[in-house]
PDB file of C-alpha atoms in Angstrom:
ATOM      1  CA  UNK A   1      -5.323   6.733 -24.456  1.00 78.00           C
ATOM      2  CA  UNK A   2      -3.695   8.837 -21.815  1.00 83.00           C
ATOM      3  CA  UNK A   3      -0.579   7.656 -22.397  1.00 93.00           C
ATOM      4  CA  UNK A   4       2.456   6.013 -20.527  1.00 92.00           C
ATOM      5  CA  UNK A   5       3.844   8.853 -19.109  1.00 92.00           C
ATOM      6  CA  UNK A   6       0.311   9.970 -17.513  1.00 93.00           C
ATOM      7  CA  UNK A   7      -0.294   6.246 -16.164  1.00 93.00           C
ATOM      8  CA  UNK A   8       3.144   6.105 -14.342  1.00 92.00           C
ATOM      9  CA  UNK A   9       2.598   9.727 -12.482  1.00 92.00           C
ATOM     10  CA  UNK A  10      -0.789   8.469 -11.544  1.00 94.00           C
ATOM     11  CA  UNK A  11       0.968   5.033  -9.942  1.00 95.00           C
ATOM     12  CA  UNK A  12       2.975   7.231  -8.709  1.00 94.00           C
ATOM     13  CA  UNK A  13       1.343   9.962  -6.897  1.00 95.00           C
ATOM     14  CA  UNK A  14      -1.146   7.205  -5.399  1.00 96.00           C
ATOM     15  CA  UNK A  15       1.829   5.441  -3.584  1.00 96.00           C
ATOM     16  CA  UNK A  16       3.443   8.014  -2.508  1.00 96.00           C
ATOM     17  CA  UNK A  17       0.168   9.192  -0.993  1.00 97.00           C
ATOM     18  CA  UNK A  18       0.131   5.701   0.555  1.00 98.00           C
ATOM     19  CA  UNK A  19       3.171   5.267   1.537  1.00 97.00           C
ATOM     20  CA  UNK A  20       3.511   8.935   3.529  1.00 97.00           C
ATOM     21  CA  UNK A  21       0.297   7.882   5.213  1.00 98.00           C
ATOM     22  CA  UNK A  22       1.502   4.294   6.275  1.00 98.00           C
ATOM     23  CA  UNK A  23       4.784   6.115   7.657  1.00 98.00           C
ATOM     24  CA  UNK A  24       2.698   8.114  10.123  1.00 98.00           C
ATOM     25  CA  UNK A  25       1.281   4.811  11.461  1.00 98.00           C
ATOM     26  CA  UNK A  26       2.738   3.294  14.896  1.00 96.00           C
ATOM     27  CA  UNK A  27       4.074   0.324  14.918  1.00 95.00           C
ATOM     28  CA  UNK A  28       4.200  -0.377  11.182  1.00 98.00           C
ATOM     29  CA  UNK A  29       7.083  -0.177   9.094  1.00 98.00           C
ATOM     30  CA  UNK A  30       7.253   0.901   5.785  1.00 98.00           C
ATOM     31  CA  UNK A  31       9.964  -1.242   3.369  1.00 97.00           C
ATOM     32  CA  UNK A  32       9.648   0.427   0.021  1.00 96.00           C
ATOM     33  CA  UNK A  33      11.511   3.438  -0.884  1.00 95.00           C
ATOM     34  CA  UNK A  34       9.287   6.592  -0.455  1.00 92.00           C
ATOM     35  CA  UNK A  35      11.399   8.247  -3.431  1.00 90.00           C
ATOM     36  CA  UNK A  36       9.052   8.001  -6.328  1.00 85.00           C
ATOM     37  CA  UNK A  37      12.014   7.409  -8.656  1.00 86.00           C
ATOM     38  CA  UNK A  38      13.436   4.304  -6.750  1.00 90.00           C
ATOM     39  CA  UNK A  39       9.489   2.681  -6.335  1.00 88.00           C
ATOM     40  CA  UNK A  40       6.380   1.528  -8.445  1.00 84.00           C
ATOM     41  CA  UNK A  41       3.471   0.535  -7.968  1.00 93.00           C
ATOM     42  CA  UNK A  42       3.619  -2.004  -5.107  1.00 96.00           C
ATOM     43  CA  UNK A  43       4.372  -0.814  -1.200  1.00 97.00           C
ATOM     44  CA  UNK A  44       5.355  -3.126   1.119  1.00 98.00           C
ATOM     45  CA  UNK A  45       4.920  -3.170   4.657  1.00 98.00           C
ATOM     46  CA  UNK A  46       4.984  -4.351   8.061  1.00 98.00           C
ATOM     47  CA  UNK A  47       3.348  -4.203  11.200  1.00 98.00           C
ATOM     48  CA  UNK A  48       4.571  -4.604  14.607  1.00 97.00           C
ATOM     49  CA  UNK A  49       3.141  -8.266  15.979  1.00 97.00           C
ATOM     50  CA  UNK A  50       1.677  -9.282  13.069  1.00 98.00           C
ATOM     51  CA  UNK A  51       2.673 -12.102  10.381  1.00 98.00           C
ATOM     52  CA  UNK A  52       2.534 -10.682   6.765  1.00 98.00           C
ATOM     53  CA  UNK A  53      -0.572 -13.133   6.060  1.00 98.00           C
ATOM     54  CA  UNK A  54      -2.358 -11.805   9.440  1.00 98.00           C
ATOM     55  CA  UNK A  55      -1.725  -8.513   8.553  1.00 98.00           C
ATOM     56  CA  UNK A  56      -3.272  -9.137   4.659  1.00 98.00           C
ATOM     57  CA  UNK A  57      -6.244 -11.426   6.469  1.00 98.00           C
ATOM     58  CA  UNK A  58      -7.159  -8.642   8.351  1.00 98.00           C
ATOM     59  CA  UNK A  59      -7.135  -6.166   5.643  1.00 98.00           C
ATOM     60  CA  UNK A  60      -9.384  -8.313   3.192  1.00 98.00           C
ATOM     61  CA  UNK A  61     -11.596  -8.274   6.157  1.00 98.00           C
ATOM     62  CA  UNK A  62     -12.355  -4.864   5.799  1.00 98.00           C
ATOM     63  CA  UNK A  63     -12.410  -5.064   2.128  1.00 97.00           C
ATOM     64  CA  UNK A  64      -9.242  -3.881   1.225  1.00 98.00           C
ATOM     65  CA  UNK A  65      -7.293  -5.733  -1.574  1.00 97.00           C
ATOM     66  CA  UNK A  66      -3.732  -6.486  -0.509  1.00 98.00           C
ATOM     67  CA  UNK A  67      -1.387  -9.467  -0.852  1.00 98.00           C
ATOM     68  CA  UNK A  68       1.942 -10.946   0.535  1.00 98.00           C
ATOM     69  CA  UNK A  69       4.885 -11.203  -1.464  1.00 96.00           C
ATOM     70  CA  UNK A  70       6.007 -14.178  -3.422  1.00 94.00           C
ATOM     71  CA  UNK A  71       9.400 -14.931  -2.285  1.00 94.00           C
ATOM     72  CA  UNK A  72      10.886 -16.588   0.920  1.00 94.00           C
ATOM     73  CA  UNK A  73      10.924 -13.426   3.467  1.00 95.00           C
ATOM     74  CA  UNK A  74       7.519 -12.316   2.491  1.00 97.00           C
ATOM     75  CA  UNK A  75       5.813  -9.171   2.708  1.00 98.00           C
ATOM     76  CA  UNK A  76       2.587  -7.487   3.417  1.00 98.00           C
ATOM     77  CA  UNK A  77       2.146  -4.934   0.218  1.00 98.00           C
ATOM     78  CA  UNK A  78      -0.624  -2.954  -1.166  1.00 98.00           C
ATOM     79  CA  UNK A  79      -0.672  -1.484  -4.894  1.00 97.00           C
ATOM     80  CA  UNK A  80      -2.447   1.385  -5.744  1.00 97.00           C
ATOM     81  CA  UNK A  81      -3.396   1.541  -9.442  1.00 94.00           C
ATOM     82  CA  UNK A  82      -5.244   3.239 -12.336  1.00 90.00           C
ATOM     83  CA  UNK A  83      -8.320   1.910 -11.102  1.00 93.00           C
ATOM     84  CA  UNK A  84      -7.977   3.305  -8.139  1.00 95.00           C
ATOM     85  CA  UNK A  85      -8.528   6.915  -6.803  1.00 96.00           C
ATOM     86  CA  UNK A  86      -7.244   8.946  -3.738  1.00 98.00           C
ATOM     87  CA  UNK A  87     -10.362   8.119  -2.005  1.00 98.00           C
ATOM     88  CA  UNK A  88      -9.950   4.482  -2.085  1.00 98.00           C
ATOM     89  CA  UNK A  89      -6.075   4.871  -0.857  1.00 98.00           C
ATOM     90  CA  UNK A  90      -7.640   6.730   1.710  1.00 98.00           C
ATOM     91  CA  UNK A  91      -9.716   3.809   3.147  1.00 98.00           C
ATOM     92  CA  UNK A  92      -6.917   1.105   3.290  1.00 98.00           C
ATOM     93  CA  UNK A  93      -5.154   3.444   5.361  1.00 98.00           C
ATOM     94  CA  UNK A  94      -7.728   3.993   7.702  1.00 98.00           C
ATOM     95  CA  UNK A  95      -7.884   0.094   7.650  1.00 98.00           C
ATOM     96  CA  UNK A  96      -4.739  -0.333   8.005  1.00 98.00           C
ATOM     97  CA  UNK A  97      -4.654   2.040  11.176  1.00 98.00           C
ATOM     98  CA  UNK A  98      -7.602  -0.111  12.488  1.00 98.00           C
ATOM     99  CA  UNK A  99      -5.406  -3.335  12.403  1.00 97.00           C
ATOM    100  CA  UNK A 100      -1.907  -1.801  13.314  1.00 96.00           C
TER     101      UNK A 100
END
């Protein structure tokens, strides 16, 4: 009902929300573009030390929903969506500063 247009500038503005907080994180280095125009909805990621799967292990622990990517070099990557609200992009950073 809102319409395309309104769903892809919500995606959007909650990634790039995500992604400027996860590139003021030590140690943790953000792989997707930060330009809105050349991302989506997914953010990948990785942090100093850690595997992709110990990095998404530790993150479930604290409740947060994130995955690795599907392909041979994978990726830690979160994916902010409709469902979700500046609030709840807040607290996987905050988790995400716990674990980094």
């Amino acid at each position: 009902r809102i319409g395309r247009k309104r769903v892809a500038e919500r995606i959007a503005a909650l990634n790039t929300q995500l992604k400027d907080g996860l590139a003021e994180i030590p140690k943790l280095k953000v792989l997707t573009p930060r330009d809105p125009a050349l991302s989506a909805g997914i953010t990948c990621f990785e942090v100093d030390g850690q595997t992709p799967g110990e990095t998404v292990r530790a993150l479930h622990e604290r409740k947060v929903v994130a995955s690795t990517s599907p392909y041979k070099i994978t990726k830690a990557r979160l994916a902010p969506s409709l469902v979700n609200d500046e609030r709840e992009v807040e607290a996987a950073l905050r988790a995400v500063r716990e674990i980094a």
